[in-house]
Amino acid sequence: MTPPQPYSLNSRKVAEATEEWLVKRGITKIAVAQLVHFLQKDYFPELTIDECIVNVDAVLSKREVQNAVLTGIQLDMLAEEGKLLSPLQEMIKNDEGLYGCDEILALSIVNVYGSIGFTNFGYIDKLKPGILKKLNDKSSGEVHTFLDDIIGAIAASAASRIAHRKQAEREGLTKPPLD
Amino acid sequence: MTPPQPYSLNSRKVAEATEEWLVKRGITKIAVAQLVHFLQKDYFPELTIDECIVNVDAVLSKREVQNAVLTGIQLDMLAEEGKLLSPLQEMIKNDEGLYGCDEILALSIVNVYGSIGFTNFGYIDKLKPGILKKLNDKSSGEVHTFLDDIIGAIAASAASRIAHRKQAEREGLTKPPLD
Amino acid sequence: MTPPQPYSLNSRKVAEATEEWLVKRGITKIAVAQLVHFLQKDYFPELTIDECIVNVDAVLSKREVQNAVLTGIQLDMLAEEGKLLSPLQEMIKNDEGLYGCDEILALSIVNVYGSIGFTNFGYIDKLKPGILKKLNDKSSGEVHTFLDDIIGAIAASAASRIAHRKQAEREGLTKPPLD
Amino acid sequence: MTPPQPYSLNSRKVAEATEEWLVKRGITKIAVAQLVHFLQKDYFPELTIDECIVNVDAVLSKREVQNAVLTGIQLDMLAEEGKLLSPLQEMIKNDEGLYGCDEILALSIVNVYGSIGFTNFGYIDKLKPGILKKLNDKSSGEVHTFLDDIIGAIAASAASRIAHRKQAEREGLTKPPLD
């Protein structure tokens, strides 16, 4: 008889699950990259969508970000299936205005690339361009209370990463000061 | 036939659920008050457990705190029942060291009473005195990955509230500068 | 000879200095209240400027907020007078894009009224309506690198406070769940 | 006559100033590395001081961290010279208990390496081992209100970085999931 294996984290599984869960919830990388482009195009007119995708990938490679994505999507899915306890079920299902744990998880994503991302996060979270509008559409029966904030936070973080990198390029530095 | 009622938040239900869920998960107010007393007794030797309870109640009356308590306990319970998706299930069940969403929710509690609570939160979260030790005991089969951080945060917040109030008393102010 | 008096905080002086320094830097309460009104008028069409002022006052009565206001204004003034050391002097004077300590102090203000204020803070900080536009005008020779974020944060916090209070009113609660 | 050059950030100068200001304020890298070792030695008994120095250097290479270090040290120095306006001068000079902007800047450092660092920051900030004890000694006439929290935050961040890297090593990953 094999004894139970002690728990051992497998980081690759965490990274893969993050990719898979995002796809399952209707998020493509291009859709997130378009948000990044929307945020940065006025500052860097030559910025391409491909460059935005590279930066979204970099943000998604961080464990802190993966943890928030998995936790937020899990809560959205459980609320969609009606499996949370009342009154948390109703608060998340209805994206209740005084419930702010979604913003909190989102902010933990933004923090990883530093405070200059706060503004972009709030701006995009209010305007809801592109994929954020679709996520925020309550008529579908789908619940994306956490995911819309999380996607906005990933886009804001990728925008911060680009701002740091572009400055490094401008100065001819080989290593960017923040990654 | 009655049409479905539109969603309308009932704050009293949120507050009551917070109290009930804490009791169900083995948390008494005295146990939290003892953590507060542990944190503040050296600064305010005359501080009583009853005074600590009053301050714990004040912290628990905030919606921001209630949201974090309900969300954290829900995730703990689902992990205990094995109902989360892998790998999130394993990360929360095993209180994985690189999983930090529990600390993030806890910090959102501390923030409400201001930055002077960060130190107390970290200190108590590391030392695990009193009820925190019991919550952190992995041998029971219970999962309190979120709850132990949340309880530490509530105690740290109550300690901050006491620090603000005691200063107001010392100066003879009727209204404390932070509540 | 009188021995030096031990330091003892006078909270009233901190509160008064906050009011005075804001006035000295060109901030009127009506200007901040107008930002609050801009943020909340679509949700609460009956909201008056007077009501907004009451809520701005409540935010400004918190020590955590006063600390951030005084610290931010002090740094702005020193940068304006050229009294900071290089390269911090240049970074603050020029509101350098990769310098984020202004956003950090601002976020500590928003946090006091909870995470639902993040979005409003970022939104207003990007759009720069009303007084924020004037603060952000670099041609004047004045430096408001910290102050424009701080004022945006105070307005976002007052908006959060209103959201909590209006919900309490709607439910007929006498005590709002967050203050 | 040469026209005035438009402002252009020089990241190398920011990084160099960070190193210089830390030295000028009595901070050696070994002293910070010893704090990191203190935090992590029980989890990684083979951890060397040299390894800790490498991780402290990595934390110090981030712009977000450099911004906080420069801002905090500048405020400490101005308070030491009595050049801040009252009552901010007295609050910083006396490391006033209800003044929390030092903790806020410190937390912005911890955030860059994710939420698992909060606990270590609070713990070390309370215990004040090694160099933190010296920084906290009020009898010297020196003011380190910001710096002691900042150094604790750098140590906590380096500890987080080590935790992420050690996990990556254990799993045989070439690229750590968080840097």
XYZ file of C-alpha atoms in Angstrom, chain D:
179
model
C 23.424 79.980 -24.961
C 22.231 76.473 -24.328
C 18.472 76.216 -23.829
C 17.377 74.402 -20.653
C 17.246 70.684 -21.264
C 13.816 69.086 -20.891
C 13.640 66.725 -17.944
C 14.615 63.188 -18.716
C 14.797 60.524 -16.076
C 18.107 58.782 -15.635
C 17.378 55.447 -14.032
C 21.018 54.772 -13.290
C 21.187 57.925 -11.177
C 18.126 56.820 -9.221
C 19.693 53.426 -8.557
C 23.043 54.935 -7.578
C 21.445 57.495 -5.276
C 19.582 54.674 -3.530
C 22.855 52.881 -2.800
C 24.609 56.067 -1.693
C 21.831 57.353 0.554
C 21.564 53.983 2.299
C 25.316 54.011 3.012
C 25.170 57.610 4.206
C 22.392 56.645 6.651
C 24.479 53.813 8.093
C 23.002 50.848 6.248
C 25.302 48.124 4.959
C 24.091 45.329 2.738
C 25.399 42.773 5.198
C 23.200 44.262 7.916
C 20.108 43.902 5.705
C 21.205 40.427 4.606
C 21.426 39.412 8.260
C 17.790 40.381 8.731
C 16.875 38.229 5.733
C 18.877 35.357 7.196
C 17.123 35.808 10.542
C 13.749 35.517 8.782
C 14.549 32.521 6.577
C 17.130 30.401 8.397
C 14.546 28.085 9.955
C 12.996 27.295 6.579
C 16.267 27.034 4.619
C 19.054 26.017 7.052
C 21.646 26.012 4.276
C 20.954 29.663 3.354
C 24.156 31.742 3.332
C 24.626 35.457 3.976
C 26.022 35.792 0.447
C 22.802 34.384 -0.967
C 20.865 36.859 1.142
C 22.962 39.736 -0.236
C 22.151 38.657 -3.805
C 18.458 38.796 -2.974
C 18.708 42.162 -1.229
C 20.422 43.502 -4.350
C 17.602 42.189 -6.531
C 15.008 43.936 -4.354
C 17.016 47.167 -4.451
C 17.164 47.064 -8.261
C 13.412 47.751 -8.561
C 12.379 51.333 -9.244
C 9.358 51.054 -6.942
C 11.705 50.176 -4.073
C 14.201 52.918 -4.959
C 11.437 55.530 -4.977
C 10.328 54.540 -1.485
C 13.897 54.468 -0.125
C 14.735 57.927 -1.454
C 11.458 59.460 -0.294
C 11.682 57.963 3.186
C 15.319 58.870 3.758
C 14.700 62.425 2.531
C 11.878 62.890 5.060
C 14.024 61.426 7.852
C 16.901 63.783 7.017
C 14.698 66.858 6.841
C 13.126 65.957 10.190
C 16.588 65.458 11.677
C 17.556 68.949 10.473
C 14.293 70.415 11.780
C 13.291 71.595 8.317
C 9.753 70.247 8.115
C 6.731 72.320 9.037
C 4.974 71.797 12.356
C 3.186 69.494 13.246
C 4.620 67.115 10.606
C 8.107 67.930 11.927
C 7.216 66.742 15.445
C 5.309 63.676 14.233
C 8.209 62.367 12.140
C 10.938 63.475 14.555
C 9.226 61.619 17.400
C 8.133 58.578 15.364
C 4.593 59.344 16.507
C 2.535 56.184 17.062
C -0.485 57.365 15.079
C 1.612 58.470 12.099
C 1.598 55.620 9.597
C 3.019 57.002 6.326
C 6.263 55.191 7.114
C 4.411 51.866 7.213
C 2.635 52.776 3.978
C 5.837 53.383 2.038
C 7.251 50.181 3.526
C 4.241 48.188 2.407
C 4.663 49.424 -1.152
C 8.067 47.740 -1.088
C 6.697 44.475 0.288
C 3.901 44.423 -2.319
C 6.357 44.100 -5.208
C 7.250 40.579 -4.076
C 3.703 39.717 -3.159
C 1.498 39.276 -0.164
C 3.441 36.458 1.476
C 5.864 39.136 2.732
C 3.348 40.990 4.944
C 3.831 38.636 7.870
C 7.609 38.824 7.805
C 7.484 42.600 7.581
C 5.256 42.964 10.618
C 7.203 40.410 12.605
C 10.602 42.002 12.045
C 9.196 45.505 12.478
C 7.952 44.540 15.932
C 10.949 42.504 17.102
C 13.529 44.972 15.723
C 16.482 42.571 15.479
C 19.990 43.630 14.396
C 20.297 46.908 12.526
C 16.603 47.704 13.151
C 17.317 48.031 16.866
C 20.069 50.540 16.180
C 17.887 52.516 13.765
C 15.178 52.622 16.381
C 17.416 53.992 19.134
C 15.997 57.439 19.837
C 18.904 58.568 22.044
C 21.265 59.239 19.131
C 19.556 62.369 17.838
C 19.295 60.698 14.448
C 15.835 60.276 12.912
C 15.075 56.981 11.184
C 11.272 56.965 11.388
C 10.939 55.930 7.754
C 14.190 54.052 7.318
C 13.612 51.395 9.956
C 10.316 50.378 8.342
C 11.864 50.546 4.872
C 14.788 48.312 5.819
C 12.391 45.828 7.416
C 10.366 45.858 4.204
C 13.428 45.271 2.017
C 14.401 42.322 4.205
C 10.867 40.895 4.102
C 10.794 41.273 0.306
C 14.133 39.538 -0.087
C 12.771 36.730 2.116
C 9.742 36.413 -0.179
C 11.999 36.338 -3.216
C 14.014 33.521 -1.637
C 10.841 31.548 -0.870
C 9.728 31.811 -4.504
C 13.201 30.882 -5.850
C 13.702 27.930 -3.522
C 10.367 26.495 -4.635
C 11.406 26.901 -8.267
C 14.716 25.121 -7.547
C 12.901 22.303 -5.786
C 10.738 21.763 -8.847
C 13.679 21.984 -11.230
C 12.297 25.066 -12.958
C 14.784 27.251 -14.727
C 12.720 30.427 -14.455
C 11.273 31.300 -11.073
C 7.553 32.084 -11.099
C 8.010 35.450 -9.435
C 10.771 37.950 -9.838
